[in-house]
Amino acid sequence: MQFSPRVQDALDSVDEDYYTLHPDGRLVTQTTVAWLIASTLDRLDVRPGTRVLEIGTGSGFSGALLAELVGDGGAVVSVDVVPDLADRARELHRRRGRGGIEVRTADGREGAPDHGPFDRIVAWATPDLIPQAWVDQAAPGALLITPVQVTPLVKTNAVVVAHVAADGRIAADSLFPGGYVEMHGEVLTQWLVPPRGVDALAHDADGAPWWIAAPWAAEDRQAAERLLRTLMSVRSQRLLTEDESVQDFTAYLYAVRPEELSIVGTGSAGWRLGCTSGDGAALLDRGTGADVVHTGDRGALDTLLGWTESWREAGRPGYAEVCPVLRQVDGGWEVRLAMASKGRYA
C-alpha cells in the first residue's frame, strides 16, 4: 500500500515492534495494524507545527508517528482510559527520546480540555456519538477523524471525516468503513461483550457469551435469550455472490434499515448483523457475506433476502453512495447514514 512521502518517512523512523510487542514477544492487545494507522494519518493530513489530540493511546505506536509528523514545532496529546497503557507508552516515548507528545490517563470522551485548541483530532476507539468536548477543543477549521456508531445499535460503525467550522458546528466531509472497540469510561476486563447496548445475554457450553442488540429484544428478554440458545446450532446458506461487497451491503442497511437491524454476538466467533425476532433469526457473515446463518421460522430469513434483492435492484450502492448526517444532541453529535440522494451534510 502506498502512503504519502511524509507518512512513509514517519513509518521508516519509528520501530513498530518497539511499541507493539511486549519484552516476551507477545503483541500488545490494543494494537492497530500499521497500514490502517498510516492510511488514517494520510487522511488526517498532519503538517509540521500541528497540534493533535489523539484518543486511544494503545501501544503508543500511532502517537509516535504523530509526533514525527508534527515535528519539533507541533504537539501531540494522547489520551487513554487504561492507566497501564498510558504509563507504558509514556515510558517508551521517554526512552526513545521523542519529545512533543504528552500521554494522559483520562476518559477519551472528555478530550484534553487544558491543552486545546487542536488542529487535528483522531480517535482509535468508537463512541456512540461525536463528543461535544472534542468539538469545543477544536480550532476553527480543525479536521477530525473518528469511528462512530451510525445506527442505534452497538457495533454498527463507520469512520467519519469531518471539520469544525468557525461557529463551532461540525460538518461531515466523507465516510469510509471501519471501527474499533467501543469507547468507554472505565477499564474493561473482557472484550467479547460490548460495554453498552446489549439487550440479552446467554452462554454456550464452553462458557462463551452470546448476546443480542435489537429493538424487540429489549422488550422481550426471555424470548431473546431463547433465540440465542437456538442460534448456537444453526443452518447456513449462501447470500452474496463473489463479486458483491459485504461492506457495501452493510452500508446500505445502515442507511435504509437502521431501525430494523439486529446485532448478535456469536461467542468466540465475534458478531453478526441481520434480522431477528422472537421466532427466528437470519444473520450475515460480516467477513465474506457469502453465507447467512438462520434458525426458527423463515420470516427473518425472507426479510434479509428481501433486503438483499432491494439492494441489488438499487444498483448495489455502498459507502460511495451514502452520506453521514450529523445532528446535535445532548453531549455531542449523533451520526446517522442516508442515501446520498436523500441525505445532506449538517
Short mmCIF file of C-alpha atoms in Angstrom, two decimals:
data_model
loop_
_atom_site.label_atom_id
_atom_site.label_comp_id
_atom_site.label_asym_id
_atom_site.label_seq_id
_atom_site.Cartn_x
_atom_site.Cartn_y
_atom_site.Cartn_z
CA MET A 1 0.00 0.00 0.00
CA GLN A 2 1.30 3.44 -0.96
CA PHE A 3 1.35 6.29 1.53
CA SER A 4 2.29 9.94 1.22
CA PRO A 5 6.03 10.64 1.48
CA ARG A 6 5.64 12.29 4.90
CA VAL A 7 3.69 9.38 6.39
CA GLN A 8 6.11 6.89 4.83
CA ASP A 9 9.04 8.80 6.34
CA ALA A 10 7.35 8.59 9.75
CA LEU A 11 6.85 4.83 9.32
CA ASP A 12 10.53 4.47 8.43
CA SER A 13 11.56 6.48 11.51
CA VAL A 14 9.56 4.57 14.14
CA ASP A 15 10.24 0.96 15.10
CA GLU A 16 6.80 -0.65 15.17
CA ASP A 17 7.91 -3.67 17.22
CA TYR A 18 9.37 -1.37 19.89
CA TYR A 19 5.84 -0.20 20.66
CA THR A 20 3.59 -3.11 19.73
CA LEU A 21 5.45 -6.05 21.30
CA HIS A 22 5.95 -6.89 24.94
CA PRO A 23 9.50 -7.91 26.00
CA ASP A 24 8.47 -11.58 25.72
CA GLY A 25 7.32 -11.08 22.13
CA ARG A 26 3.57 -11.01 22.81
CA LEU A 27 1.56 -8.46 20.87
CA VAL A 28 0.06 -5.60 22.85
CA THR A 29 -3.69 -6.27 22.78
CA GLN A 30 -4.66 -2.70 21.92
CA THR A 31 -2.70 -2.63 18.67
CA THR A 32 -3.93 -1.46 15.27
CA VAL A 33 -2.15 -2.71 12.15
CA ALA A 34 0.38 -0.25 10.75
CA TRP A 35 -1.19 0.13 7.29
CA LEU A 36 -4.54 1.12 8.80
CA ILE A 37 -2.91 3.70 11.07
CA ALA A 38 -0.89 5.07 8.17
CA SER A 39 -3.87 5.34 5.82
CA THR A 40 -5.82 7.19 8.52
CA LEU A 41 -2.91 9.57 9.13
CA ASP A 42 -2.76 10.29 5.41
CA ARG A 43 -6.41 11.34 5.55
CA LEU A 44 -5.68 13.40 8.68
CA ASP A 45 -3.12 15.48 6.75
CA VAL A 46 -0.91 16.26 9.74
CA ARG A 47 1.60 19.00 8.98
CA PRO A 48 4.64 20.37 10.83
CA GLY A 49 3.59 22.60 13.71
CA THR A 50 0.16 20.98 14.03
CA ARG A 51 -1.45 20.40 17.44
CA VAL A 52 -3.06 16.94 17.54
CA LEU A 53 -5.42 15.30 20.03
CA GLU A 54 -5.23 11.50 19.90
CA ILE A 55 -7.98 9.48 21.57
CA GLY A 56 -6.81 5.96 22.37
CA THR A 57 -3.09 5.72 23.09
CA GLY A 58 -2.99 1.94 22.73
CA SER A 59 0.54 0.65 22.19
CA GLY A 60 1.90 4.17 21.63
CA PHE A 61 2.89 3.46 18.02
CA SER A 62 0.32 5.79 16.45
CA GLY A 63 1.29 8.58 18.85
CA ALA A 64 4.95 8.15 17.91
CA LEU A 65 4.04 8.50 14.24
CA LEU A 66 2.04 11.63 15.00
CA ALA A 67 4.98 13.11 16.91
CA GLU A 68 7.18 12.58 13.85
CA LEU A 69 4.61 14.26 11.62
CA VAL A 70 4.07 17.37 13.77
CA GLY A 71 7.81 17.88 14.28
CA ASP A 72 9.50 20.00 16.90
CA GLY A 73 7.10 22.90 16.42
CA GLY A 74 3.96 20.84 16.99
CA ALA A 75 2.44 18.91 19.85
CA VAL A 76 0.55 15.67 20.38
CA VAL A 77 -1.69 14.98 23.37
CA SER A 78 -2.67 11.31 23.63
CA VAL A 79 -5.45 10.15 25.97
CA ASP A 80 -6.25 6.62 27.13
CA VAL A 81 -8.59 5.39 29.85
CA VAL A 82 -6.32 2.44 30.72
CA PRO A 83 -3.58 3.58 33.14
CA ASP A 84 -1.22 0.69 32.30
CA LEU A 85 -1.32 1.52 28.59
CA ALA A 86 -0.76 5.23 29.19
CA ASP A 87 2.13 4.57 31.58
CA ARG A 88 3.75 2.09 29.19
CA ALA A 89 3.51 4.42 26.18
CA ARG A 90 4.79 7.38 28.17
CA GLU A 91 7.85 5.41 29.28
CA LEU A 92 8.54 4.12 25.76
CA HIS A 93 8.42 7.65 24.36
CA ARG A 94 10.80 8.80 27.12
CA ARG A 95 13.31 6.02 26.44
CA ARG A 96 13.23 6.77 22.75
CA GLY A 97 13.91 10.42 23.45
CA ARG A 98 10.98 11.65 21.40
CA GLY A 99 9.52 14.85 22.81
CA GLY A 100 6.46 16.71 21.66
CA ILE A 101 3.99 14.11 22.91
CA GLU A 102 2.15 14.04 26.22
CA VAL A 103 0.23 10.96 27.34
CA ARG A 104 -2.68 11.38 29.75
CA THR A 105 -4.86 8.88 31.60
CA ALA A 106 -8.47 10.01 31.25
CA ASP A 107 -11.83 9.25 29.68
CA GLY A 108 -11.22 9.90 26.00
CA ARG A 109 -14.71 11.30 25.53
CA GLU A 110 -13.61 14.31 27.58
CA GLY A 111 -10.59 15.01 25.38
CA ALA A 112 -7.88 17.19 26.91
CA PRO A 113 -9.61 20.45 27.86
CA ASP A 114 -6.49 22.10 29.29
CA HIS A 115 -4.43 21.54 26.15
CA GLY A 116 -6.55 22.81 23.25
CA PRO A 117 -7.28 24.12 20.80
CA PHE A 118 -6.30 21.31 18.44
CA ASP A 119 -5.86 21.43 14.68
CA ARG A 120 -6.40 17.70 14.26
CA ILE A 121 -8.33 15.12 16.32
CA VAL A 122 -8.11 11.39 15.66
CA ALA A 123 -9.73 8.54 17.59
CA TRP A 124 -8.88 4.83 17.68
CA ALA A 125 -11.97 3.84 19.70
CA THR A 126 -15.65 4.11 18.81
CA PRO A 127 -18.00 6.47 20.67
CA ASP A 128 -21.77 6.27 20.27
CA LEU A 129 -21.68 9.91 19.15
CA ILE A 130 -19.02 12.53 18.46
CA PRO A 131 -18.44 14.10 21.90
CA GLN A 132 -19.15 17.81 22.17
CA ALA A 133 -15.94 18.12 24.22
CA TRP A 134 -13.89 17.30 21.11
CA VAL A 135 -15.70 19.95 19.09
CA ASP A 136 -15.21 22.51 21.86
CA GLN A 137 -11.47 21.78 21.91
CA ALA A 138 -11.06 22.03 18.14
CA ALA A 139 -9.56 25.08 16.48
CA PRO A 140 -11.62 26.69 13.70
CA GLY A 141 -11.17 24.58 10.59
CA ALA A 142 -9.86 21.60 12.55
CA LEU A 143 -10.05 18.18 10.90
CA LEU A 144 -11.49 15.27 12.89
CA ILE A 145 -11.43 11.56 12.05
CA THR A 146 -13.26 9.11 14.27
CA PRO A 147 -15.13 5.84 14.07
CA VAL A 148 -18.66 6.33 15.35
CA GLN A 149 -21.85 4.35 15.81
CA VAL A 150 -24.16 5.11 12.86
CA THR A 151 -27.40 3.39 13.93
CA PRO A 152 -28.99 2.99 17.36
CA LEU A 153 -27.27 -0.41 17.65
CA VAL A 154 -23.82 -1.13 19.04
CA LYS A 155 -21.22 -2.41 16.52
CA THR A 156 -22.86 -0.61 13.58
CA ASN A 157 -19.88 1.64 12.96
CA ALA A 158 -18.24 3.66 10.22
CA VAL A 159 -15.38 6.18 10.16
CA VAL A 160 -16.31 9.82 9.64
CA VAL A 161 -14.01 12.55 8.35
CA ALA A 162 -15.33 15.94 9.47
CA HIS A 163 -14.23 19.51 10.03
CA VAL A 164 -15.17 22.06 12.65
CA ALA A 165 -16.33 25.44 11.39
CA ALA A 166 -15.53 28.79 13.00
CA ASP A 167 -19.03 28.91 14.52
CA GLY A 168 -18.38 25.65 16.40
CA ARG A 169 -20.57 23.47 14.22
CA ILE A 170 -19.24 20.25 12.77
CA ALA A 171 -19.71 19.17 9.15
CA ALA A 172 -19.05 15.74 7.66
CA ASP A 173 -16.74 15.57 4.65
CA SER A 174 -16.60 11.85 3.91
CA LEU A 175 -17.17 8.36 5.25
CA PHE A 176 -15.40 5.03 4.98
CA PRO A 177 -15.82 1.56 6.53
CA GLY A 178 -14.15 0.76 9.82
CA GLY A 179 -14.45 0.80 13.57
CA TYR A 180 -12.60 -0.04 16.75
CA VAL A 181 -13.52 -1.20 20.23
CA GLU A 182 -16.30 0.77 21.89
CA MET A 183 -15.17 3.89 23.72
CA HIS A 184 -15.85 3.68 27.44
CA GLY A 185 -15.05 5.48 30.65
CA GLU A 186 -13.59 2.59 32.60
CA VAL A 187 -11.05 -0.21 32.20
CA LEU A 188 -12.59 -3.31 30.61
CA THR A 189 -11.72 -6.83 31.75
CA GLN A 190 -13.23 -8.61 28.72
CA TRP A 191 -13.77 -7.88 25.01
CA LEU A 192 -16.45 -10.33 23.82
CA VAL A 193 -19.43 -8.38 25.17
CA PRO A 194 -19.74 -4.66 24.36
CA PRO A 195 -19.77 -2.32 27.37
CA ARG A 196 -23.06 -0.79 26.20
CA GLY A 197 -26.16 -1.57 24.17
CA VAL A 198 -26.63 -5.30 24.88
CA ASP A 199 -30.28 -6.34 25.38
CA ALA A 200 -29.87 -10.03 26.25
CA LEU A 201 -27.02 -12.40 27.06
CA ALA A 202 -26.55 -16.19 27.17
CA HIS A 203 -23.55 -18.52 27.32
CA ASP A 204 -22.74 -21.62 25.29
CA ALA A 205 -21.40 -24.93 26.62
CA ASP A 206 -17.85 -23.55 26.58
CA GLY A 207 -18.89 -20.50 28.59
CA ALA A 208 -18.51 -18.11 25.65
CA PRO A 209 -21.00 -15.23 25.68
CA TRP A 210 -23.69 -14.82 23.02
CA TRP A 211 -25.55 -11.53 23.03
CA ILE A 212 -28.11 -9.59 21.05
CA ALA A 213 -28.87 -5.93 20.42
CA ALA A 214 -32.24 -5.41 18.74
CA PRO A 215 -35.25 -3.15 19.37
CA TRP A 216 -37.59 -6.06 20.07
CA ALA A 217 -35.11 -7.86 22.37
CA ALA A 218 -35.18 -5.00 24.85
CA GLU A 219 -38.91 -5.63 25.28
CA ASP A 220 -38.80 -9.45 25.49
CA ARG A 221 -35.55 -10.56 27.07
CA GLN A 222 -36.69 -14.13 27.70
CA ALA A 223 -37.51 -14.66 24.03
CA ALA A 224 -34.18 -13.09 23.10
CA GLU A 225 -32.29 -15.47 25.39
CA ARG A 226 -34.17 -18.45 23.89
CA LEU A 227 -33.23 -17.26 20.42
CA LEU A 228 -29.56 -17.01 21.40
CA ARG A 229 -29.56 -20.58 22.66
CA THR A 230 -31.20 -21.74 19.43
CA LEU A 231 -28.59 -19.90 17.37
CA MET A 232 -25.85 -21.97 18.94
CA SER A 233 -26.83 -24.69 16.44
CA VAL A 234 -27.80 -23.20 13.09
CA ARG A 235 -28.10 -23.80 9.37
CA SER A 236 -26.48 -21.67 6.69
CA GLN A 237 -26.95 -20.81 3.03
CA ARG A 238 -25.22 -18.59 0.51
CA LEU A 239 -26.29 -14.94 0.39
CA LEU A 240 -23.91 -12.68 -1.57
CA THR A 241 -22.02 -13.57 -4.72
CA GLU A 242 -18.25 -13.36 -5.03
CA ASP A 243 -18.43 -10.00 -6.82
CA GLU A 244 -20.69 -8.41 -4.20
CA SER A 245 -19.24 -6.41 -1.32
CA VAL A 246 -20.40 -7.15 2.21
CA GLN A 247 -19.12 -3.70 3.24
CA ASP A 248 -21.32 -2.01 0.64
CA PHE A 249 -24.35 -4.11 1.60
CA THR A 250 -23.76 -3.25 5.25
CA ALA A 251 -23.53 0.48 4.50
CA TYR A 252 -26.82 0.24 2.59
CA LEU A 253 -28.52 -1.45 5.54
CA TYR A 254 -27.15 1.15 7.95
CA ALA A 255 -28.68 3.86 5.77
CA VAL A 256 -32.08 2.38 4.87
CA ARG A 257 -32.86 -0.20 7.60
CA PRO A 258 -31.30 1.16 10.81
CA GLU A 259 -34.41 0.58 12.95
CA GLU A 260 -34.92 -3.00 11.72
CA LEU A 261 -31.41 -4.39 12.16
CA SER A 262 -30.19 -6.71 14.87
CA ILE A 263 -26.64 -7.36 16.09
CA VAL A 264 -25.82 -10.73 17.63
CA GLY A 265 -22.61 -11.69 19.39
CA THR A 266 -21.79 -15.28 18.45
CA GLY A 267 -19.49 -16.41 21.22
CA SER A 268 -15.79 -16.54 20.43
CA ALA A 269 -16.55 -16.12 16.70
CA GLY A 270 -17.33 -12.42 17.07
CA TRP A 271 -20.66 -10.96 15.98
CA ARG A 272 -23.10 -10.88 13.06
CA LEU A 273 -25.62 -8.43 11.65
CA GLY A 274 -29.05 -9.27 10.30
CA CYS A 275 -32.73 -9.65 11.10
CA THR A 276 -34.19 -11.27 14.22
CA SER A 277 -37.47 -11.69 16.05
CA GLY A 278 -38.67 -13.82 18.91
CA ASP A 279 -39.42 -16.56 16.37
CA GLY A 280 -36.23 -16.70 14.33
CA ALA A 281 -33.05 -15.09 13.05
CA ALA A 282 -31.05 -14.63 9.86
CA LEU A 283 -27.53 -13.28 10.33
CA LEU A 284 -24.94 -12.21 7.80
CA ASP A 285 -21.32 -13.33 7.84
CA ARG A 286 -19.56 -9.94 8.01
CA GLY A 287 -16.28 -11.34 6.75
CA THR A 288 -17.25 -12.57 3.30
CA GLY A 289 -21.01 -12.03 3.20
CA ALA A 290 -21.13 -15.33 1.36
CA ASP A 291 -23.34 -17.09 3.87
CA VAL A 292 -26.20 -16.34 6.21
CA VAL A 293 -27.00 -18.43 9.26
CA HIS A 294 -30.65 -18.82 10.15
CA THR A 295 -32.85 -20.52 12.69
CA GLY A 296 -36.53 -20.66 13.60
CA ASP A 297 -39.27 -19.79 11.13
CA ARG A 298 -38.46 -18.32 7.71
CA GLY A 299 -39.73 -14.83 8.50
CA ALA A 300 -36.34 -13.36 9.40
CA LEU A 301 -34.60 -15.14 6.52
CA ASP A 302 -37.18 -13.94 3.99
CA THR A 303 -36.77 -10.40 5.30
CA LEU A 304 -32.98 -10.49 4.92
CA LEU A 305 -33.29 -11.99 1.43
CA GLY A 306 -35.73 -9.20 0.58
CA TRP A 307 -33.25 -6.57 1.76
CA THR A 308 -30.61 -8.20 -0.43
CA GLU A 309 -32.82 -8.06 -3.51
CA SER A 310 -33.73 -4.42 -2.82
CA TRP A 311 -30.02 -3.60 -2.61
CA ARG A 312 -29.37 -5.32 -5.93
CA GLU A 313 -32.30 -3.57 -7.60
CA ALA A 314 -30.90 -0.24 -6.38
CA GLY A 315 -27.59 -0.97 -8.12
CA ARG A 316 -25.77 -2.38 -5.06
CA PRO A 317 -24.96 1.02 -3.50
CA GLY A 318 -22.31 1.21 -0.80
CA TYR A 319 -20.10 3.66 1.04
CA ALA A 320 -19.68 5.80 -2.09
CA GLU A 321 -23.44 6.30 -2.27
CA VAL A 322 -24.26 7.04 1.39
CA CYS A 323 -23.51 10.15 3.40
CA PRO A 324 -23.25 10.87 7.12
CA VAL A 325 -25.93 13.12 8.57
CA LEU A 326 -24.97 14.85 11.82
CA ARG A 327 -27.45 16.06 14.42
CA GLN A 328 -26.55 17.87 17.62
CA VAL A 329 -27.87 16.09 20.72
CA ASP A 330 -27.13 16.22 24.42
CA GLY A 331 -23.43 15.54 24.87
CA GLY A 332 -22.33 15.72 21.26
CA TRP A 333 -23.19 14.98 17.66
CA GLU A 334 -25.17 11.92 16.62
CA VAL A 335 -24.18 10.40 13.28
CA ARG A 336 -26.60 8.52 11.04
CA LEU A 337 -26.35 7.47 7.39
CA ALA A 338 -28.62 8.27 4.46
CA MET A 339 -28.52 7.56 0.76
CA ALA A 340 -26.65 10.46 -0.81
CA SER A 341 -29.64 11.43 -2.95
CA LYS A 342 -31.79 11.83 0.17
CA GLY A 343 -29.34 12.89 2.85
CA ARG A 344 -27.43 16.06 3.48
CA TYR A 345 -24.38 17.13 5.40
CA ALA A 346 -25.07 19.10 8.56
#
